[in-house]
PDB file of C-alpha atoms and ligand atoms in Angstrom:
ATOM      1  CA  MET A 178      -0.326  -0.205   0.239  1.00 56.00           C
ATOM      2  CA  THR A 179       0.951   3.611  -0.844  1.00 73.00           C
ATOM      3  CA  SER A 180       1.666   6.048   2.121  1.00 86.00           C
ATOM      4  CA  PRO A 181      -0.723   7.911   3.071  1.00 87.00           C
ATOM      5  CA  THR A 182      -0.506  11.447   1.040  1.00 94.00           C
ATOM      6  CA  ALA A 183      -3.486  13.362   2.378  1.00 96.00           C
ATOM      7  CA  ILE A 184      -6.499  13.931   4.826  1.00 97.00           C
ATOM      8  CA  GLY A 185      -9.865  15.310   3.592  1.00 98.00           C
ATOM      9  CA  ILE A 186     -13.268  16.466   6.324  1.00 98.00           C
ATOM     10  CA  ASP A 187     -16.199  17.077   4.892  1.00 97.00           C
ATOM     11  CA  LEU A 188     -18.300  19.655   6.779  1.00 95.00           C
ATOM     12  CA  GLY A 189     -21.729  19.249   6.167  1.00 90.00           C
ATOM     13  CA  GLY A 190     -25.287  20.247   8.315  1.00 85.00           C
ATOM     14  CA  THR A 191     -25.607  16.522   9.936  1.00 87.00           C
ATOM     15  CA  ASN A 192     -22.616  14.375   8.725  1.00 92.00           C
ATOM     16  CA  ILE A 193     -18.496  15.179   9.023  1.00 96.00           C
ATOM     17  CA  LYS A 194     -17.355  12.960   7.273  1.00 96.00           C
ATOM     18  CA  ALA A 195     -13.143  12.419   7.092  1.00 97.00           C
ATOM     19  CA  SER A 196     -10.709  10.412   5.003  1.00 96.00           C
ATOM     20  CA  VAL A 197      -6.917  10.114   4.846  1.00 96.00           C
ATOM     21  CA  ILE A 198      -6.386   8.688   1.237  1.00 96.00           C
ATOM     22  CA  ALA A 199      -3.322   7.553  -0.478  1.00 95.00           C
ATOM     23  CA  GLY A 200      -1.451   7.519  -4.097  1.00 82.00           C
ATOM     24  CA  PRO A 201      -1.957   9.353  -6.804  1.00 79.00           C
ATOM     25  CA  SER A 202      -5.656   6.809  -7.643  1.00 83.00           C
ATOM     26  CA  ALA A 203      -7.135   8.571  -3.747  1.00 87.00           C
ATOM     27  CA  ASP A 204      -7.609   4.927  -2.640  1.00 90.00           C
ATOM     28  CA  VAL A 205      -9.115   5.434   0.571  1.00 90.00           C
ATOM     29  CA  VAL A 206      -6.754   4.997   4.009  1.00 91.00           C
ATOM     30  CA  THR A 207      -9.306   4.866   6.131  1.00 91.00           C
ATOM     31  CA  ALA A 208     -12.983   6.930   6.247  1.00 93.00           C
ATOM     32  CA  GLU A 209     -14.777   7.682   8.808  1.00 94.00           C
ATOM     33  CA  VAL A 210     -18.151   9.565   9.590  1.00 95.00           C
ATOM     34  CA  TYR A 211     -18.949  11.640  12.642  1.00 95.00           C
ATOM     35  CA  ASP A 212     -22.589  13.644  14.100  1.00 94.00           C
ATOM     36  CA  THR A 213     -21.751  17.379  13.500  1.00 92.00           C
ATOM     37  CA  PRO A 214     -22.410  18.609  16.496  1.00 91.00           C
ATOM     38  CA  SER A 215     -25.719  21.525  17.184  1.00 84.00           C
ATOM     39  CA  GLY A 216     -24.726  25.019  18.705  1.00 76.00           C
ATOM     40  CA  SER A 217     -22.487  27.493  17.869  1.00 86.00           C
ATOM     41  CA  THR A 218     -19.106  27.814  15.658  1.00 91.00           C
ATOM     42  CA  THR A 219     -16.970  27.195  18.286  1.00 92.00           C
ATOM     43  CA  GLN A 220     -18.035  23.962  18.926  1.00 93.00           C
ATOM     44  CA  VAL A 221     -17.717  22.993  15.452  1.00 94.00           C
ATOM     45  CA  VAL A 222     -14.474  24.039  15.147  1.00 95.00           C
ATOM     46  CA  SER A 223     -13.381  22.623  17.979  1.00 96.00           C
ATOM     47  CA  ARG A 224     -14.720  19.195  16.941  1.00 96.00           C
ATOM     48  CA  LEU A 225     -13.102  19.440  13.791  1.00 97.00           C
ATOM     49  CA  GLY A 226     -10.321  19.715  15.343  1.00 97.00           C
ATOM     50  CA  GLU A 227     -10.022  16.884  17.696  1.00 97.00           C
ATOM     51  CA  ILE A 228     -10.772  15.016  14.751  1.00 97.00           C
ATOM     52  CA  ALA A 229      -8.333  16.294  12.305  1.00 97.00           C
ATOM     53  CA  LYS A 230      -5.256  15.803  15.198  1.00 97.00           C
ATOM     54  CA  GLU A 231      -6.878  12.125  15.815  1.00 96.00           C
ATOM     55  CA  LEU A 232      -5.848  11.222  12.431  1.00 96.00           C
ATOM     56  CA  ILE A 233      -2.508  13.767  11.935  1.00 96.00           C
ATOM     57  CA  ALA A 234      -1.929  11.373  15.480  1.00 96.00           C
ATOM     58  CA  LEU A 235      -2.027   8.287  13.298  1.00 95.00           C
ATOM     59  CA  TYR A 236      -1.005   9.037  10.165  1.00 95.00           C
ATOM     60  CA  GLY A 237       1.293  12.445  10.329  1.00 93.00           C
ATOM     61  CA  PRO A 238       1.308  15.916   9.273  1.00 94.00           C
ATOM     62  CA  LEU A 239      -0.083  15.332   6.182  1.00 96.00           C
ATOM     63  CA  PRO A 240      -1.834  18.645   3.726  1.00 96.00           C
ATOM     64  CA  LEU A 241      -5.298  18.778   5.204  1.00 97.00           C
ATOM     65  CA  GLY A 242      -8.470  19.949   3.133  1.00 97.00           C
ATOM     66  CA  LEU A 243     -11.833  20.876   4.550  1.00 98.00           C
ATOM     67  CA  GLY A 244     -14.715  20.791   2.480  1.00 97.00           C
ATOM     68  CA  VAL A 245     -17.779  23.805   3.584  1.00 95.00           C
ATOM     69  CA  PRO A 246     -21.652  23.485   2.600  1.00 92.00           C
ATOM     70  CA  GLY A 247     -20.840  26.918   1.096  1.00 90.00           C
ATOM     71  CA  GLN A 248     -19.072  29.367  -0.387  1.00 90.00           C
ATOM     72  CA  PHE A 249     -15.930  31.422   1.053  1.00 93.00           C
ATOM     73  CA  ASP A 250     -13.329  33.773   0.096  1.00 92.00           C
ATOM     74  CA  ARG A 251     -10.238  31.552  -1.444  1.00 89.00           C
ATOM     75  CA  LYS A 252      -7.196  33.576  -0.060  1.00 89.00           C
ATOM     76  CA  THR A 253      -8.750  34.642   3.545  1.00 91.00           C
ATOM     77  CA  GLY A 254     -10.919  31.451   4.257  1.00 90.00           C
ATOM     78  CA  VAL A 255     -13.412  34.207   5.463  1.00 94.00           C
ATOM     79  CA  LEU A 256     -16.625  32.037   4.920  1.00 93.00           C
ATOM     80  CA  ARG A 257     -19.847  33.749   3.051  1.00 88.00           C
ATOM     81  CA  ASP A 258     -22.561  31.938   3.100  1.00 76.00           C
ATOM     82  CA  LEU A 259     -23.380  28.610   4.293  1.00 80.00           C
ATOM     83  CA  PRO A 260     -27.342  27.999   3.934  1.00 76.00           C
ATOM     84  CA  ASN A 261     -27.822  25.013   4.876  1.00 76.00           C
ATOM     85  CA  LEU A 262     -25.871  24.605   8.181  1.00 82.00           C
ATOM     86  CA  GLU A 263     -26.755  25.649  11.498  1.00 82.00           C
ATOM     87  CA  GLY A 264     -25.011  28.291  13.397  1.00 83.00           C
ATOM     88  CA  ASP A 265     -23.726  31.990  12.702  1.00 87.00           C
ATOM     89  CA  TRP A 266     -21.025  31.414  10.045  1.00 90.00           C
ATOM     90  CA  ASP A 267     -21.279  34.597   7.738  1.00 90.00           C
ATOM     91  CA  GLY A 268     -18.613  35.944   7.613  1.00 94.00           C
ATOM     92  CA  TYR A 269     -16.484  33.296   9.666  1.00 95.00           C
ATOM     93  CA  PRO A 270     -12.733  32.925   9.402  1.00 95.00           C
ATOM     94  CA  LEU A 271     -12.592  29.185   9.226  1.00 95.00           C
ATOM     95  CA  GLY A 272      -9.691  28.221   7.234  1.00 94.00           C
ATOM     96  CA  THR A 273      -7.366  30.790  10.145  1.00 95.00           C
ATOM     97  CA  ALA A 274      -9.604  29.020  13.337  1.00 96.00           C
ATOM     98  CA  VAL A 275      -9.289  25.866  12.018  1.00 96.00           C
ATOM     99  CA  ARG A 276      -5.662  26.181  11.231  1.00 96.00           C
ATOM    100  CA  ASP A 277      -5.206  28.069  14.866  1.00 96.00           C
ATOM    101  CA  GLU A 278      -6.850  24.509  16.252  1.00 95.00           C
ATOM    102  CA  ILE A 279      -4.666  21.815  14.966  1.00 95.00           C
ATOM    103  CA  GLY A 280      -1.227  23.672  14.115  1.00 94.00           C
ATOM    104  CA  GLN A 281      -1.237  23.396  10.618  1.00 94.00           C
ATOM    105  CA  PRO A 282      -2.924  25.081   6.980  1.00 94.00           C
ATOM    106  CA  VAL A 283      -5.757  24.456   5.718  1.00 96.00           C
ATOM    107  CA  THR A 284      -7.256  23.932   2.525  1.00 96.00           C
ATOM    108  CA  LEU A 285     -10.657  25.294   1.930  1.00 96.00           C
ATOM    109  CA  ILE A 286     -13.123  23.913  -0.929  1.00 96.00           C
ATOM    110  CA  ASN A 287     -16.391  23.674  -1.870  1.00 96.00           C
ATOM    111  CA  ASP A 288     -17.674  20.381  -0.936  1.00 96.00           C
ATOM    112  CA  ALA A 289     -19.675  20.268  -4.920  1.00 97.00           C
ATOM    113  CA  GLN A 290     -16.222  20.615  -6.093  1.00 97.00           C
ATOM    114  CA  ALA A 291     -14.677  18.105  -3.660  1.00 97.00           C
ATOM    115  CA  PHE A 292     -17.047  16.160  -5.285  1.00 98.00           C
ATOM    116  CA  THR A 293     -16.526  16.900  -8.570  1.00 98.00           C
ATOM    117  CA  LEU A 294     -12.756  16.386  -7.445  1.00 97.00           C
ATOM    118  CA  ALA A 295     -12.974  13.206  -6.504  1.00 97.00           C
ATOM    119  CA  GLU A 296     -14.867  11.673  -8.737  1.00 97.00           C
ATOM    120  CA  ALA A 297     -12.802  13.102 -11.827  1.00 97.00           C
ATOM    121  CA  ILE A 298      -9.486  11.983  -9.936  1.00 96.00           C
ATOM    122  CA  ALA A 299     -10.378   8.816  -8.511  1.00 95.00           C
ATOM    123  CA  GLY A 300     -14.201   8.097  -9.798  1.00 96.00           C
ATOM    124  CA  ALA A 301     -16.773   8.265 -12.554  1.00 98.00           C
ATOM    125  CA  GLY A 302     -15.122  11.296 -14.446  1.00 98.00           C
ATOM    126  CA  ARG A 303     -11.892   9.406 -14.890  1.00 97.00           C
ATOM    127  CA  GLY A 304      -9.855  10.007 -17.707  1.00 97.00           C
ATOM    128  CA  TYR A 305     -11.839  12.246 -19.500  1.00 98.00           C
ATOM    129  CA  GLU A 306     -10.929  15.476 -19.705  1.00 98.00           C
ATOM    130  CA  THR A 307     -13.708  18.044 -18.484  1.00 98.00           C
ATOM    131  CA  VAL A 308     -15.851  16.644 -15.569  1.00 98.00           C
ATOM    132  CA  ALA A 309     -18.428  18.532 -14.196  1.00 98.00           C
ATOM    133  CA  GLY A 310     -20.546  17.181 -11.458  1.00 98.00           C
ATOM    134  CA  ILE A 311     -24.044  17.793  -9.499  1.00 98.00           C
ATOM    135  CA  ALA A 312     -25.264  17.153  -6.082  1.00 97.00           C
ATOM    136  CA  LEU A 313     -28.845  16.465  -5.564  1.00 97.00           C
ATOM    137  CA  GLY A 314     -29.627  16.052  -2.790  1.00 93.00           C
ATOM    138  CA  THR A 315     -31.133  18.782   0.589  1.00 90.00           C
ATOM    139  CA  GLY A 316     -29.660  21.290  -1.966  1.00 92.00           C
ATOM    140  CA  ILE A 317     -27.789  21.518  -5.136  1.00 96.00           C
ATOM    141  CA  GLY A 318     -24.178  21.495  -5.555  1.00 95.00           C
ATOM    142  CA  GLY A 319     -22.032  21.573  -8.855  1.00 97.00           C
ATOM    143  CA  GLY A 320     -18.368  21.792  -9.739  1.00 98.00           C
ATOM    144  CA  LEU A 321     -16.102  21.657 -12.732  1.00 98.00           C
ATOM    145  CA  VAL A 322     -12.632  19.999 -13.223  1.00 98.00           C
ATOM    146  CA  ILE A 323     -10.579  20.512 -15.857  1.00 98.00           C
ATOM    147  CA  ALA A 324      -7.613  18.369 -16.452  1.00 96.00           C
ATOM    148  CA  GLY A 325      -7.608  17.369 -12.694  1.00 95.00           C
ATOM    149  CA  ARG A 326      -7.655  21.150 -11.457  1.00 95.00           C
ATOM    150  CA  VAL A 327     -10.960  22.810  -9.909  1.00 96.00           C
ATOM    151  CA  HIS A 328     -12.139  25.639 -12.066  1.00 97.00           C
ATOM    152  CA  HIS A 329     -12.688  28.288  -9.216  1.00 93.00           C
ATOM    153  CA  GLY A 330     -14.300  31.223 -11.765  1.00 94.00           C
ATOM    154  CA  ALA A 331     -13.455  35.119 -10.927  1.00 92.00           C
ATOM    155  CA  HIS A 332     -15.418  34.794  -7.488  1.00 88.00           C
ATOM    156  CA  GLY A 333     -14.953  31.099  -6.645  1.00 88.00           C
ATOM    157  CA  SER A 334     -18.515  30.214  -7.492  1.00 90.00           C
ATOM    158  CA  ALA A 335     -18.061  28.080 -10.819  1.00 95.00           C
ATOM    159  CA  GLY A 336     -19.957  25.666 -11.724  1.00 95.00           C
ATOM    160  CA  GLU A 337     -22.998  26.202  -9.282  1.00 95.00           C
ATOM    161  CA  VAL A 338     -25.715  25.240 -11.311  1.00 97.00           C
ATOM    162  CA  GLY A 339     -28.281  25.104  -8.925  1.00 97.00           C
ATOM    163  CA  HIS A 340     -28.360  28.640  -8.711  1.00 96.00           C
ATOM    164  CA  GLN A 341     -29.150  29.298 -12.015  1.00 97.00           C
ATOM    165  CA  VAL A 342     -32.560  30.300 -12.705  1.00 97.00           C
ATOM    166  CA  ILE A 343     -35.040  28.184 -14.448  1.00 95.00           C
ATOM    167  CA  ALA A 344     -38.483  29.626 -14.010  1.00 95.00           C
ATOM    168  CA  PRO A 345     -38.052  33.805 -12.811  1.00 93.00           C
ATOM    169  CA  ASP A 346     -41.415  33.715 -12.344  1.00 95.00           C
ATOM    170  CA  SER A 347     -41.836  31.172  -9.782  1.00 94.00           C
ATOM    171  CA  SER A 348     -42.460  32.087  -6.303  1.00 93.00           C
ATOM    172  CA  VAL A 349     -40.416  29.300  -4.539  1.00 91.00           C
ATOM    173  CA  GLU A 350     -37.371  31.175  -3.048  1.00 92.00           C
ATOM    174  CA  CYS A 351     -33.909  29.598  -3.060  1.00 93.00           C
ATOM    175  CA  SER A 352     -31.606  29.342  -0.425  1.00 88.00           C
ATOM    176  CA  CYS A 353     -29.425  32.116  -2.499  1.00 89.00           C
ATOM    177  CA  GLY A 354     -32.569  34.148  -2.517  1.00 91.00           C
ATOM    178  CA  ASN A 355     -33.252  34.460  -5.884  1.00 94.00           C
ATOM    179  CA  HIS A 356     -36.565  32.662  -7.333  1.00 96.00           C
ATOM    180  CA  GLY A 357     -36.731  29.509  -9.144  1.00 96.00           C
ATOM    181  CA  CYS A 358     -33.117  28.511  -8.808  1.00 97.00           C
ATOM    182  CA  LEU A 359     -32.890  24.934 -10.098  1.00 98.00           C
ATOM    183  CA  GLU A 360     -32.120  24.017  -6.630  1.00 97.00           C
ATOM    184  CA  ALA A 361     -35.346  25.700  -5.798  1.00 97.00           C
ATOM    185  CA  LEU A 362     -36.968  23.941  -7.943  1.00 97.00           C
ATOM    186  CA  ALA A 363     -35.134  20.129  -7.801  1.00 98.00           C
ATOM    187  CA  ARG A 364     -33.691  20.133  -4.168  1.00 96.00           C
ATOM    188  CA  ALA A 365     -35.292  16.452  -1.809  1.00 96.00           C
ATOM    189  CA  ASP A 366     -37.970  18.554  -0.214  1.00 96.00           C
ATOM    190  CA  ALA A 367     -39.072  20.126  -3.409  1.00 97.00           C
ATOM    191  CA  LEU A 368     -38.967  16.357  -4.601  1.00 98.00           C
ATOM    192  CA  ALA A 369     -40.646  15.204  -2.136  1.00 98.00           C
ATOM    193  CA  ASP A 370     -43.045  17.797  -1.472  1.00 98.00           C
ATOM    194  CA  ARG A 371     -44.790  17.707  -5.209  1.00 98.00           C
ATOM    195  CA  ALA A 372     -45.350  14.172  -4.960  1.00 98.00           C
ATOM    196  CA  GLY A 373     -46.743  14.709  -1.475  1.00 98.00           C
ATOM    197  CA  GLN A 374     -43.712  12.179   0.180  1.00 98.00           C
ATOM    198  CA  PRO A 375     -42.219  12.831   3.665  1.00 98.00           C
ATOM    199  CA  ASP A 376     -38.953  12.046   1.806  1.00 97.00           C
ATOM    200  CA  ALA A 377     -37.670  11.912  -1.554  1.00 97.00           C
ATOM    201  CA  ALA A 378     -36.452   7.994  -0.890  1.00 97.00           C
ATOM    202  CA  SER A 379     -39.937   7.577   0.156  1.00 98.00           C
ATOM    203  CA  VAL A 380     -40.881   9.129  -3.762  1.00 98.00           C
ATOM    204  CA  PHE A 381     -38.519   6.786  -5.592  1.00 98.00           C
ATOM    205  CA  ASP A 382     -40.878   3.737  -3.176  1.00 98.00           C
ATOM    206  CA  ALA A 383     -43.363   5.329  -4.526  1.00 98.00           C
ATOM    207  CA  VAL A 384     -43.129   5.573  -8.767  1.00 98.00           C
ATOM    208  CA  ARG A 385     -41.721   2.015  -8.153  1.00 98.00           C
ATOM    209  CA  ALA A 386     -45.526   0.824  -7.252  1.00 98.00           C
ATOM    210  CA  ASN A 387     -46.878   3.079  -9.646  1.00 98.00           C
ATOM    211  CA  ASP A 388     -47.514   6.162  -7.795  1.00 98.00           C
ATOM    212  CA  ALA A 389     -48.942   8.461 -10.617  1.00 98.00           C
ATOM    213  CA  ARG A 390     -48.781  11.554  -8.302  1.00 98.00           C
ATOM    214  CA  ALA A 391     -45.285  11.070  -7.345  1.00 98.00           C
ATOM    215  CA  ALA A 392     -44.489   9.650 -11.310  1.00 98.00           C
ATOM    216  CA  ALA A 393     -45.757  13.073 -11.813  1.00 98.00           C
ATOM    217  CA  ALA A 394     -43.558  14.673  -9.162  1.00 98.00           C
ATOM    218  CA  LEU A 395     -40.567  13.058 -10.256  1.00 98.00           C
ATOM    219  CA  ALA A 396     -41.126  13.776 -14.385  1.00 98.00           C
ATOM    220  CA  ALA A 397     -41.401  17.551 -13.422  1.00 98.00           C
ATOM    221  CA  VAL A 398     -38.072  17.772 -11.244  1.00 98.00           C
ATOM    222  CA  ALA A 399     -36.663  15.706 -14.558  1.00 98.00           C
ATOM    223  CA  GLU A 400     -37.422  18.634 -16.599  1.00 98.00           C
ATOM    224  CA  PHE A 401     -36.364  21.221 -14.647  1.00 98.00           C
ATOM    225  CA  LEU A 402     -32.867  19.247 -13.855  1.00 98.00           C
ATOM    226  CA  GLY A 403     -32.480  18.765 -17.848  1.00 98.00           C
ATOM    227  CA  ILE A 404     -32.998  22.603 -18.674  1.00 98.00           C
ATOM    228  CA  GLY A 405     -29.934  22.895 -15.793  1.00 98.00           C
ATOM    229  CA  LEU A 406     -27.784  19.940 -16.937  1.00 98.00           C
ATOM    230  CA  ALA A 407     -28.608  21.035 -20.712  1.00 98.00           C
ATOM    231  CA  ASN A 408     -27.705  24.473 -19.949  1.00 98.00           C
ATOM    232  CA  LEU A 409     -24.809  23.825 -18.558  1.00 98.00           C
ATOM    233  CA  ILE A 410     -24.049  21.670 -21.730  1.00 98.00           C
ATOM    234  CA  THR A 411     -24.614  24.222 -24.475  1.00 97.00           C
ATOM    235  CA  LEU A 412     -22.286  26.687 -21.594  1.00 96.00           C
ATOM    236  CA  VAL A 413     -19.459  24.195 -20.399  1.00 97.00           C
ATOM    237  CA  ASP A 414     -19.699  21.341 -23.459  1.00 97.00           C
ATOM    238  CA  PRO A 415     -18.510  18.977 -20.359  1.00 98.00           C
ATOM    239  CA  ASP A 416     -16.745  15.555 -21.480  1.00 98.00           C
ATOM    240  CA  VAL A 417     -19.239  14.062 -18.746  1.00 98.00           C
ATOM    241  CA  ILE A 418     -21.692  14.832 -15.981  1.00 98.00           C
ATOM    242  CA  VAL A 419     -21.082  12.570 -12.730  1.00 98.00           C
ATOM    243  CA  VAL A 420     -24.587  13.143 -10.473  1.00 98.00           C
ATOM    244  CA  GLY A 421     -24.319  12.270  -6.963  1.00 97.00           C
ATOM    245  CA  GLY A 422     -25.749  13.469  -3.840  1.00 94.00           C
ATOM    246  CA  GLY A 423     -28.404  11.390  -1.366  1.00 92.00           C
ATOM    247  CA  LEU A 424     -30.980  11.338  -4.431  1.00 95.00           C
ATOM    248  CA  ALA A 425     -28.143   9.453  -7.198  1.00 96.00           C
ATOM    249  CA  GLN A 426     -28.558   6.655  -5.355  1.00 94.00           C
ATOM    250  CA  ALA A 427     -31.875   6.099  -6.621  1.00 97.00           C
ATOM    251  CA  GLY A 428     -29.560   5.285  -9.967  1.00 97.00           C
ATOM    252  CA  ASP A 429     -31.144   5.534 -13.310  1.00 98.00           C
ATOM    253  CA  LEU A 430     -35.336   5.595 -12.595  1.00 98.00           C
ATOM    254  CA  LEU A 431     -33.942   9.554 -11.502  1.00 98.00           C
ATOM    255  CA  LEU A 432     -30.604   9.446 -14.268  1.00 98.00           C
ATOM    256  CA  ASP A 433     -33.178   7.693 -17.584  1.00 98.00           C
ATOM    257  CA  PRO A 434     -35.715  10.974 -17.294  1.00 98.00           C
ATOM    258  CA  ILE A 435     -33.185  13.512 -16.526  1.00 98.00           C
ATOM    259  CA  ARG A 436     -31.444  12.258 -20.139  1.00 98.00           C
ATOM    260  CA  GLU A 437     -34.291  11.939 -21.221  1.00 98.00           C
ATOM    261  CA  ALA A 438     -34.711  16.062 -20.973  1.00 98.00           C
ATOM    262  CA  THR A 439     -31.675  16.933 -21.183  1.00 98.00           C
ATOM    263  CA  SER A 440     -31.200  15.595 -24.507  1.00 97.00           C
ATOM    264  CA  ARG A 441     -35.069  17.324 -25.321  1.00 97.00           C
ATOM    265  CA  HIS A 442     -33.069  20.600 -24.401  1.00 97.00           C
ATOM    266  CA  VAL A 443     -29.913  20.796 -26.094  1.00 96.00           C
ATOM    267  CA  ARG A 444     -29.264  21.798 -29.491  1.00 94.00           C
ATOM    268  CA  ILE A 445     -25.803  23.390 -30.449  1.00 93.00           C
ATOM    269  CA  ALA A 446     -23.685  20.423 -28.956  1.00 93.00           C
ATOM    270  CA  PRO A 447     -24.860  16.643 -30.309  1.00 93.00           C
ATOM    271  CA  PRO A 448     -28.434  16.104 -28.317  1.00 91.00           C
ATOM    272  CA  GLY A 449     -27.830  13.041 -26.005  1.00 93.00           C
ATOM    273  CA  GLY A 450     -23.593  13.452 -26.412  1.00 96.00           C
ATOM    274  CA  THR A 451     -22.763  14.522 -23.059  1.00 98.00           C
ATOM    275  CA  PRO A 452     -22.579  11.028 -20.476  1.00 98.00           C
ATOM    276  CA  ILE A 453     -24.653  11.694 -17.318  1.00 98.00           C
ATOM    277  CA  VAL A 454     -23.336   8.856 -15.267  1.00 98.00           C
ATOM    278  CA  GLN A 455     -23.837   8.122 -11.046  1.00 98.00           C
ATOM    279  CA  GLY A 456     -20.749   8.554  -9.219  1.00 97.00           C
ATOM    280  CA  SER A 457     -19.100   6.124  -8.152  1.00 96.00           C
ATOM    281  CA  LEU A 458     -17.391   7.056  -4.738  1.00 94.00           C
ATOM    282  CA  GLY A 459     -20.519   7.230  -2.637  1.00 91.00           C
ATOM    283  CA  ILE A 460     -20.138   9.194   0.424  1.00 89.00           C
ATOM    284  CA  ASN A 461     -16.441   8.886   0.737  1.00 89.00           C
ATOM    285  CA  ALA A 462     -16.125  11.389  -2.017  1.00 95.00           C
ATOM    286  CA  GLY A 463     -16.465  15.126  -0.646  1.00 96.00           C
ATOM    287  CA  ALA A 464     -13.601  13.693   1.906  1.00 97.00           C
ATOM    288  CA  ALA A 465     -11.260  12.394  -0.883  1.00 97.00           C
ATOM    289  CA  GLY A 466     -11.764  15.286  -2.297  1.00 97.00           C
ATOM    290  CA  ALA A 467     -11.463  17.942   0.078  1.00 97.00           C
ATOM    291  CA  ALA A 468      -8.139  15.407   0.331  1.00 97.00           C
ATOM    292  CA  LEU A 469      -7.396  16.443  -3.008  1.00 96.00           C
ATOM    293  CA  ARG A 470      -7.380  19.475  -3.073  1.00 95.00           C
ATOM    294  CA  ALA A 471      -5.210  20.404  -0.247  1.00 95.00           C
ATOM    295  CA  LEU A 472      -2.944  18.325  -2.998  1.00 92.00           C
ATOM    296  CA  THR A 473      -3.301  21.004  -5.107  1.00 84.00           C
ATOM    297  CA  ASP A 474      -3.018  23.905  -3.394  1.00 66.00           C
TER     298      ASP A 474
HETATM  299 ZN1   ZN B 667     -30.182  29.834  -5.635  1.00 59.30          ZN
END
């Protein structure tokens, strides 16, 4: 086994996932899942510090990447917007806080960018030049990886496919404050509400049981996602689109109608010419991607 090369920690609203990776194909040496403490920023930072110090004690002071569910200033590590994390995070200097806690540098990365990077290097996007990732869950994240590196854009938000406005007249407000974003229309709760089901997993069960309302809800959400991915293809023309997040676990039940809708809305690029595939790294992708980001800093 190759020696461990980096530590990645993925901070989510419910869980903190940590991975130690080794070698160029990001082999997972260890992967752990912890509960995210509810409450203050201090409690979360202290927990992140404990997890990091535990792994550093076991594997040495490796480069460390931290995935965060939102936007931040790449130069200062100050958070801008973390809509799905409890606590007062707006303007919080997470990068320096964690660095001070553990006594070594920390590289921040957006969680969906981390997912995309891991899938591009070691998962379903491996071997492709331009990889677009979309993470479907509580929110809708996205990222772009070109030639093995995250494309950040001028403000770090490149690839945020969830925040393109699909329906400007929509009354549904997005976590970003816009109306009619793809995320607001197609996130897990939006699918469940439309189907009259308690959660997204129940929607897929109902579709399998031939429930008409659930099928109509899935078709509507797949249509929104198809428009979003067609726009992505038109602007970026990626070699592959990798789909992750909780909803992707439904596999082709979700992906087939998305592929069909995407093909209908693509004109400039060849319709159906962009593979839309399920991620292959599962729940470890975010932490592995954060570790990979630390290596390319
Ligand atoms: Zn939005």
